[in-house]
Amino acid sequence: MRLKGISAVLIAVAVVSGAIATGQARPAKESNRAERTAQQRGLAFAQKHCSTCHDINTGISPKPEAPSFEAIVNTPD
């Protein structure tokens, strides 16, 4: 009887480990880390490719005719 219980636990651990390894289940900390990494990559992209015309932080775009990111986000369309 005790052997069956140990076997069941080992099977459960194997299934959960497999789900985590294949990306089907992620611990909360890993998910938050992935989200922060995506945000950092997005900010780096905007700083490199968009900031010459659009504001990303201050509210004032380098080119007056180019809306800030805040203005873009708050546009209804």
PDB file of N, CA and C in Angstrom:
ATOM      1  N   MET A   1       0.816  -1.190   0.000  1.00  0.00           N
ATOM      2  CA  MET A   1       0.000   0.000   0.000  1.00  0.00           C
ATOM      3  C   MET A   1       0.864   1.260   0.000  1.00  0.00           C
ATOM      4  N   ARG A   2       1.907   1.283   0.816  1.00  0.00           N
ATOM      5  CA  ARG A   2       2.782   2.444   0.879  1.00  0.00           C
ATOM      6  C   ARG A   2       3.498   2.649  -0.454  1.00  0.00           C
ATOM      7  N   LEU A   3       3.860   1.576  -1.127  1.00  0.00           N
ATOM      8  CA  LEU A   3       4.538   1.637  -2.418  1.00  0.00           C
ATOM      9  C   LEU A   3       3.642   2.301  -3.467  1.00  0.00           C
ATOM     10  N   LYS A   4       2.335   2.041  -3.422  1.00  0.00           N
ATOM     11  CA  LYS A   4       1.404   2.666  -4.365  1.00  0.00           C
ATOM     12  C   LYS A   4       1.353   4.181  -4.147  1.00  0.00           C
ATOM     13  N   GLY A   5       1.382   4.600  -2.897  1.00  0.00           N
ATOM     14  CA  GLY A   5       1.362   6.031  -2.589  1.00  0.00           C
ATOM     15  C   GLY A   5       2.609   6.733  -3.108  1.00  0.00           C
ATOM     16  N   ILE A   6       3.760   6.092  -2.912  1.00  0.00           N
ATOM     17  CA  ILE A   6       5.019   6.660  -3.400  1.00  0.00           C
ATOM     18  C   ILE A   6       5.014   6.718  -4.916  1.00  0.00           C
ATOM     19  N   SER A   7       4.510   5.689  -5.546  1.00  0.00           N
ATOM     20  CA  SER A   7       4.432   5.670  -7.014  1.00  0.00           C
ATOM     21  C   SER A   7       3.542   6.794  -7.525  1.00  0.00           C
ATOM     22  N   ALA A   8       2.412   7.008  -6.865  1.00  0.00           N
ATOM     23  CA  ALA A   8       1.490   8.063  -7.285  1.00  0.00           C
ATOM     24  C   ALA A   8       2.148   9.435  -7.163  1.00  0.00           C
ATOM     25  N   VAL A   9       2.891   9.655  -6.094  1.00  0.00           N
ATOM     26  CA  VAL A   9       3.583  10.930  -5.912  1.00  0.00           C
ATOM     27  C   VAL A   9       4.645  11.118  -6.984  1.00  0.00           C
ATOM     28  N   LEU A  10       5.408  10.070  -7.272  1.00  0.00           N
ATOM     29  CA  LEU A  10       6.449  10.167  -8.295  1.00  0.00           C
ATOM     30  C   LEU A  10       5.850  10.447  -9.666  1.00  0.00           C
ATOM     31  N   ILE A  11       4.724   9.850  -9.968  1.00  0.00           N
ATOM     32  CA  ILE A  11       4.055  10.089 -11.258  1.00  0.00           C
ATOM     33  C   ILE A  11       3.567  11.539 -11.318  1.00  0.00           C
ATOM     34  N   ALA A  12       2.987  12.021 -10.228  1.00  0.00           N
ATOM     35  CA  ALA A  12       2.504  13.402 -10.203  1.00  0.00           C
ATOM     36  C   ALA A  12       3.651  14.390 -10.389  1.00  0.00           C
ATOM     37  N   VAL A  13       4.768  14.152  -9.733  1.00  0.00           N
ATOM     38  CA  VAL A  13       5.941  15.016  -9.880  1.00  0.00           C
ATOM     39  C   VAL A  13       6.435  14.991 -11.324  1.00  0.00           C
ATOM     40  N   ALA A  14       6.464  13.829 -11.932  1.00  0.00           N
ATOM     41  CA  ALA A  14       6.916  13.713 -13.319  1.00  0.00           C
ATOM     42  C   ALA A  14       5.992  14.473 -14.267  1.00  0.00           C
ATOM     43  N   VAL A  15       4.688  14.380 -14.052  1.00  0.00           N
ATOM     44  CA  VAL A  15       3.727  15.066 -14.917  1.00  0.00           C
ATOM     45  C   VAL A  15       3.866  16.580 -14.780  1.00  0.00           C
ATOM     46  N   VAL A  16       3.950  17.072 -13.551  1.00  0.00           N
ATOM     47  CA  VAL A  16       4.094  18.507 -13.331  1.00  0.00           C
ATOM     48  C   VAL A  16       5.418  19.006 -13.903  1.00  0.00           C
ATOM     49  N   SER A  17       6.491  18.263 -13.691  1.00  0.00           N
ATOM     50  CA  SER A  17       7.793  18.651 -14.239  1.00  0.00           C
ATOM     51  C   SER A  17       7.753  18.705 -15.755  1.00  0.00           C
ATOM     52  N   GLY A  18       7.101  17.741 -16.367  1.00  0.00           N
ATOM     53  CA  GLY A  18       6.965  17.731 -17.828  1.00  0.00           C
ATOM     54  C   GLY A  18       6.171  18.912 -18.328  1.00  0.00           C
ATOM     55  N   ALA A  19       5.104  19.278 -17.616  1.00  0.00           N
ATOM     56  CA  ALA A  19       4.290  20.415 -18.025  1.00  0.00           C
ATOM     57  C   ALA A  19       5.089  21.709 -17.926  1.00  0.00           C
ATOM     58  N   ILE A  20       5.866  21.853 -16.884  1.00  0.00           N
ATOM     59  CA  ILE A  20       6.699  23.052 -16.739  1.00  0.00           C
ATOM     60  C   ILE A  20       7.772  23.084 -17.818  1.00  0.00           C
ATOM     61  N   ALA A  21       8.397  21.953 -18.082  1.00  0.00           N
ATOM     62  CA  ALA A  21       9.480  21.891 -19.063  1.00  0.00           C
ATOM     63  C   ALA A  21       8.985  22.198 -20.478  1.00  0.00           C
ATOM     64  N   THR A  22       7.757  21.821 -20.800  1.00  0.00           N
ATOM     65  CA  THR A  22       7.236  22.059 -22.148  1.00  0.00           C
ATOM     66  C   THR A  22       6.536  23.397 -22.280  1.00  0.00           C
ATOM     67  N   GLY A  23       6.480  24.161 -21.188  1.00  0.00           N
ATOM     68  CA  GLY A  23       5.855  25.472 -21.252  1.00  0.00           C
ATOM     69  C   GLY A  23       4.359  25.449 -21.051  1.00  0.00           C
ATOM     70  N   GLN A  24       3.777  24.307 -20.755  1.00  0.00           N
ATOM     71  CA  GLN A  24       2.339  24.221 -20.546  1.00  0.00           C
ATOM     72  C   GLN A  24       1.931  24.785 -19.194  1.00  0.00           C
ATOM     73  N   ALA A  25       2.837  24.836 -18.279  1.00  0.00           N
ATOM     74  CA  ALA A  25       2.575  25.429 -16.969  1.00  0.00           C
ATOM     75  C   ALA A  25       3.829  26.160 -16.545  1.00  0.00           C
ATOM     76  N   ARG A  26       3.648  27.354 -16.018  1.00  0.00           N
ATOM     77  CA  ARG A  26       4.807  28.131 -15.582  1.00  0.00           C
ATOM     78  C   ARG A  26       4.590  28.600 -14.156  1.00  0.00           C
ATOM     79  N   PRO A  27       5.627  28.571 -13.367  1.00  0.00           N
ATOM     80  CA  PRO A  27       5.527  29.178 -12.044  1.00  0.00           C
ATOM     81  C   PRO A  27       5.285  30.677 -12.188  1.00  0.00           C
ATOM     82  N   ALA A  28       4.601  31.275 -11.230  1.00  0.00           N
ATOM     83  CA  ALA A  28       4.247  32.699 -11.301  1.00  0.00           C
ATOM     84  C   ALA A  28       5.468  33.587 -11.458  1.00  0.00           C
ATOM     85  N   LYS A  29       6.551  33.296 -10.761  1.00  0.00           N
ATOM     86  CA  LYS A  29       7.740  34.137 -10.848  1.00  0.00           C
ATOM     87  C   LYS A  29       8.307  34.148 -12.254  1.00  0.00           C
ATOM     88  N   GLU A  30       8.306  33.003 -12.933  1.00  0.00           N
ATOM     89  CA  GLU A  30       8.828  32.935 -14.298  1.00  0.00           C
ATOM     90  C   GLU A  30       7.953  33.747 -15.239  1.00  0.00           C
ATOM     91  N   SER A  31       6.647  33.683 -15.063  1.00  0.00           N
ATOM     92  CA  SER A  31       5.730  34.435 -15.909  1.00  0.00           C
ATOM     93  C   SER A  31       5.949  35.936 -15.728  1.00  0.00           C
ATOM     94  N   ASN A  32       6.107  36.392 -14.493  1.00  0.00           N
ATOM     95  CA  ASN A  32       6.359  37.808 -14.241  1.00  0.00           C
ATOM     96  C   ASN A  32       7.688  38.242 -14.836  1.00  0.00           C
ATOM     97  N   ARG A  33       8.687  37.391 -14.735  1.00  0.00           N
ATOM     98  CA  ARG A  33      10.005  37.696 -15.291  1.00  0.00           C
ATOM     99  C   ARG A  33       9.901  37.823 -16.802  1.00  0.00           C
ATOM    100  N   ALA A  34       9.159  36.943 -17.440  1.00  0.00           N
ATOM    101  CA  ALA A  34       8.997  37.005 -18.893  1.00  0.00           C
ATOM    102  C   ALA A  34       8.285  38.288 -19.308  1.00  0.00           C
ATOM    103  N   GLU A  35       7.293  38.693 -18.518  1.00  0.00           N
ATOM    104  CA  GLU A  35       6.575  39.924 -18.824  1.00  0.00           C
ATOM    105  C   GLU A  35       7.488  41.138 -18.683  1.00  0.00           C
ATOM    106  N   ARG A  36       8.294  41.177 -17.623  1.00  0.00           N
ATOM    107  CA  ARG A  36       9.230  42.292 -17.444  1.00  0.00           C
ATOM    108  C   ARG A  36      10.249  42.329 -18.575  1.00  0.00           C
ATOM    109  N   THR A  37      10.721  41.171 -18.989  1.00  0.00           N
ATOM    110  CA  THR A  37      11.685  41.106 -20.088  1.00  0.00           C
ATOM    111  C   THR A  37      11.058  41.641 -21.369  1.00  0.00           C
ATOM    112  N   ALA A  38       9.814  41.276 -21.636  1.00  0.00           N
ATOM    113  CA  ALA A  38       9.127  41.772 -22.834  1.00  0.00           C
ATOM    114  C   ALA A  38       8.958  43.289 -22.768  1.00  0.00           C
ATOM    115  N   GLN A  39       8.633  43.812 -21.585  1.00  0.00           N
ATOM    116  CA  GLN A  39       8.496  45.260 -21.429  1.00  0.00           C
ATOM    117  C   GLN A  39       9.832  45.958 -21.658  1.00  0.00           C
ATOM    118  N   GLN A  40      10.901  45.388 -21.141  1.00  0.00           N
ATOM    119  CA  GLN A  40      12.228  45.982 -21.327  1.00  0.00           C
ATOM    120  C   GLN A  40      12.628  45.969 -22.793  1.00  0.00           C
ATOM    121  N   ARG A  41      12.330  44.876 -23.492  1.00  0.00           N
ATOM    122  CA  ARG A  41      12.646  44.810 -24.927  1.00  0.00           C
ATOM    123  C   ARG A  41      11.824  45.826 -25.703  1.00  0.00           C
ATOM    124  N   GLY A  42      10.552  45.987 -25.340  1.00  0.00           N
ATOM    125  CA  GLY A  42       9.700  46.966 -26.006  1.00  0.00           C
ATOM    126  C   GLY A  42      10.196  48.382 -25.798  1.00  0.00           C
ATOM    127  N   LEU A  43      10.592  48.689 -24.572  1.00  0.00           N
ATOM    128  CA  LEU A  43      11.125  50.021 -24.282  1.00  0.00           C
ATOM    129  C   LEU A  43      12.415  50.263 -25.050  1.00  0.00           C
ATOM    130  N   ALA A  44      13.293  49.278 -25.078  1.00  0.00           N
ATOM    131  CA  ALA A  44      14.552  49.418 -25.815  1.00  0.00           C
ATOM    132  C   ALA A  44      14.276  49.636 -27.303  1.00  0.00           C
ATOM    133  N   PHE A  45      13.301  48.928 -27.849  1.00  0.00           N
ATOM    134  CA  PHE A  45      12.938  49.093 -29.257  1.00  0.00           C
ATOM    135  C   PHE A  45      12.421  50.511 -29.505  1.00  0.00           C
ATOM    136  N   ALA A  46      11.528  50.973 -28.631  1.00  0.00           N
ATOM    137  CA  ALA A  46      10.969  52.327 -28.793  1.00  0.00           C
ATOM    138  C   ALA A  46      12.048  53.383 -28.668  1.00  0.00           C
ATOM    139  N   GLN A  47      12.958  53.201 -27.733  1.00  0.00           N
ATOM    140  CA  GLN A  47      14.045  54.173 -27.579  1.00  0.00           C
ATOM    141  C   GLN A  47      14.930  54.216 -28.825  1.00  0.00           C
ATOM    142  N   LYS A  48      15.171  53.060 -29.420  1.00  0.00           N
ATOM    143  CA  LYS A  48      16.057  52.999 -30.577  1.00  0.00           C
ATOM    144  C   LYS A  48      15.370  53.476 -31.856  1.00  0.00           C
ATOM    145  N   HIS A  49      14.113  53.091 -32.066  1.00  0.00           N
ATOM    146  CA  HIS A  49      13.475  53.317 -33.362  1.00  0.00           C
ATOM    147  C   HIS A  49      12.433  54.433 -33.391  1.00  0.00           C
ATOM    148  N   CYS A  50      11.899  54.816 -32.241  1.00  0.00           N
ATOM    149  CA  CYS A  50      10.777  55.752 -32.235  1.00  0.00           C
ATOM    150  C   CYS A  50      11.087  57.093 -31.569  1.00  0.00           C
ATOM    151  N   SER A  51      12.055  57.098 -30.678  1.00  0.00           N
ATOM    152  CA  SER A  51      12.274  58.280 -29.845  1.00  0.00           C
ATOM    153  C   SER A  51      12.823  59.490 -30.600  1.00  0.00           C
ATOM    154  N   THR A  52      13.314  59.307 -31.807  1.00  0.00           N
ATOM    155  CA  THR A  52      13.787  60.479 -32.553  1.00  0.00           C
ATOM    156  C   THR A  52      12.629  61.380 -32.961  1.00  0.00           C
ATOM    157  N   CYS A  53      11.432  60.831 -33.080  1.00  0.00           N
ATOM    158  CA  CYS A  53      10.253  61.625 -33.425  1.00  0.00           C
ATOM    159  C   CYS A  53       9.234  61.690 -32.286  1.00  0.00           C
ATOM    160  N   HIS A  54       9.010  60.573 -31.616  1.00  0.00           N
ATOM    161  CA  HIS A  54       7.956  60.473 -30.604  1.00  0.00           C
ATOM    162  C   HIS A  54       8.530  60.480 -29.198  1.00  0.00           C
ATOM    163  N   ASP A  55       7.771  61.100 -28.287  1.00  0.00           N
ATOM    164  CA  ASP A  55       8.160  61.070 -26.882  1.00  0.00           C
ATOM    165  C   ASP A  55       7.825  59.700 -26.296  1.00  0.00           C
ATOM    166  N   ILE A  56       8.717  59.193 -25.493  1.00  0.00           N
ATOM    167  CA  ILE A  56       8.420  57.948 -24.791  1.00  0.00           C
ATOM    168  C   ILE A  56       8.304  58.166 -23.292  1.00  0.00           C
ATOM    169  N   ASN A  57       8.838  59.248 -22.766  1.00  0.00           N
ATOM    170  CA  ASN A  57       8.847  59.450 -21.315  1.00  0.00           C
ATOM    171  C   ASN A  57       8.356  60.814 -20.834  1.00  0.00           C
ATOM    172  N   THR A  58       8.725  61.888 -21.483  1.00  0.00           N
ATOM    173  CA  THR A  58       8.543  63.230 -20.921  1.00  0.00           C
ATOM    174  C   THR A  58       7.203  63.880 -21.233  1.00  0.00           C
ATOM    175  N   GLY A  59       6.518  63.444 -22.279  1.00  0.00           N
ATOM    176  CA  GLY A  59       5.265  64.070 -22.675  1.00  0.00           C
ATOM    177  C   GLY A  59       5.418  65.096 -23.782  1.00  0.00           C
ATOM    178  N   ILE A  60       6.663  65.401 -24.155  1.00  0.00           N
ATOM    179  CA  ILE A  60       6.929  66.372 -25.223  1.00  0.00           C
ATOM    180  C   ILE A  60       7.741  65.675 -26.313  1.00  0.00           C
ATOM    181  N   SER A  61       7.151  65.552 -27.495  1.00  0.00           N
ATOM    182  CA  SER A  61       7.831  64.884 -28.590  1.00  0.00           C
ATOM    183  C   SER A  61       8.931  65.767 -29.166  1.00  0.00           C
ATOM    184  N   PRO A  62      10.039  65.178 -29.601  1.00  0.00           N
ATOM    185  CA  PRO A  62      11.112  65.947 -30.242  1.00  0.00           C
ATOM    186  C   PRO A  62      10.625  66.671 -31.494  1.00  0.00           C
ATOM    187  N   LYS A  63       9.683  66.086 -32.196  1.00  0.00           N
ATOM    188  CA  LYS A  63       9.082  66.727 -33.371  1.00  0.00           C
ATOM    189  C   LYS A  63       7.642  67.075 -32.989  1.00  0.00           C
ATOM    190  N   PRO A  64       7.299  68.351 -32.999  1.00  0.00           N
ATOM    191  CA  PRO A  64       5.966  68.780 -32.547  1.00  0.00           C
ATOM    192  C   PRO A  64       4.807  68.090 -33.270  1.00  0.00           C
ATOM    193  N   GLU A  65       5.000  67.751 -34.537  1.00  0.00           N
ATOM    194  CA  GLU A  65       3.914  67.112 -35.298  1.00  0.00           C
ATOM    195  C   GLU A  65       3.740  65.628 -34.961  1.00  0.00           C
ATOM    196  N   ALA A  66       4.697  65.045 -34.254  1.00  0.00           N
ATOM    197  CA  ALA A  66       4.633  63.630 -33.885  1.00  0.00           C
ATOM    198  C   ALA A  66       4.034  63.481 -32.490  1.00  0.00           C
ATOM    199  N   PRO A  67       2.922  62.755 -32.364  1.00  0.00           N
ATOM    200  CA  PRO A  67       2.311  62.604 -31.039  1.00  0.00           C
ATOM    201  C   PRO A  67       3.171  61.755 -30.104  1.00  0.00           C
ATOM    202  N   SER A  68       3.011  62.016 -28.820  1.00  0.00           N
ATOM    203  CA  SER A  68       3.722  61.205 -27.826  1.00  0.00           C
ATOM    204  C   SER A  68       3.069  59.828 -27.754  1.00  0.00           C
ATOM    205  N   PHE A  69       3.755  58.878 -27.152  1.00  0.00           N
ATOM    206  CA  PHE A  69       3.171  57.550 -26.981  1.00  0.00           C
ATOM    207  C   PHE A  69       1.911  57.630 -26.129  1.00  0.00           C
ATOM    208  N   GLU A  70       1.917  58.508 -25.119  1.00  0.00           N
ATOM    209  CA  GLU A  70       0.735  58.671 -24.266  1.00  0.00           C
ATOM    210  C   GLU A  70      -0.457  59.144 -25.097  1.00  0.00           C
ATOM    211  N   ALA A  71      -0.233  60.087 -25.987  1.00  0.00           N
ATOM    212  CA  ALA A  71      -1.320  60.589 -26.851  1.00  0.00           C
ATOM    213  C   ALA A  71      -1.817  59.478 -27.772  1.00  0.00           C
ATOM    214  N   ILE A  72      -0.928  58.681 -28.290  1.00  0.00           N
ATOM    215  CA  ILE A  72      -1.313  57.571 -29.177  1.00  0.00           C
ATOM    216  C   ILE A  72      -2.173  56.574 -28.423  1.00  0.00           C
ATOM    217  N   VAL A  73      -1.760  56.217 -27.225  1.00  0.00           N
ATOM    218  CA  VAL A  73      -2.503  55.239 -26.422  1.00  0.00           C
ATOM    219  C   VAL A  73      -3.891  55.757 -26.071  1.00  0.00           C
ATOM    220  N   ASN A  74      -4.009  57.055 -25.823  1.00  0.00           N
ATOM    221  CA  ASN A  74      -5.285  57.627 -25.413  1.00  0.00           C
ATOM    222  C   ASN A  74      -6.180  58.048 -26.579  1.00  0.00           C
ATOM    223  N   THR A  75      -5.754  57.776 -27.807  1.00  0.00           N
ATOM    224  CA  THR A  75      -6.579  58.063 -28.972  1.00  0.00           C
ATOM    225  C   THR A  75      -7.652  56.982 -29.086  1.00  0.00           C
ATOM    226  N   PRO A  76      -8.932  57.364 -29.190  1.00  0.00           N
ATOM    227  CA  PRO A  76     -10.004  56.376 -29.224  1.00  0.00           C
ATOM    228  C   PRO A  76      -9.909  55.339 -30.337  1.00  0.00           C
ATOM    229  N   ASP A  77      -9.404  55.724 -31.486  1.00  0.00           N
ATOM    230  CA  ASP A  77      -9.327  54.760 -32.600  1.00  0.00           C
ATOM    231  C   ASP A  77      -8.216  53.803 -32.382  1.00  0.00           C
TER     232      ASP A  77
END
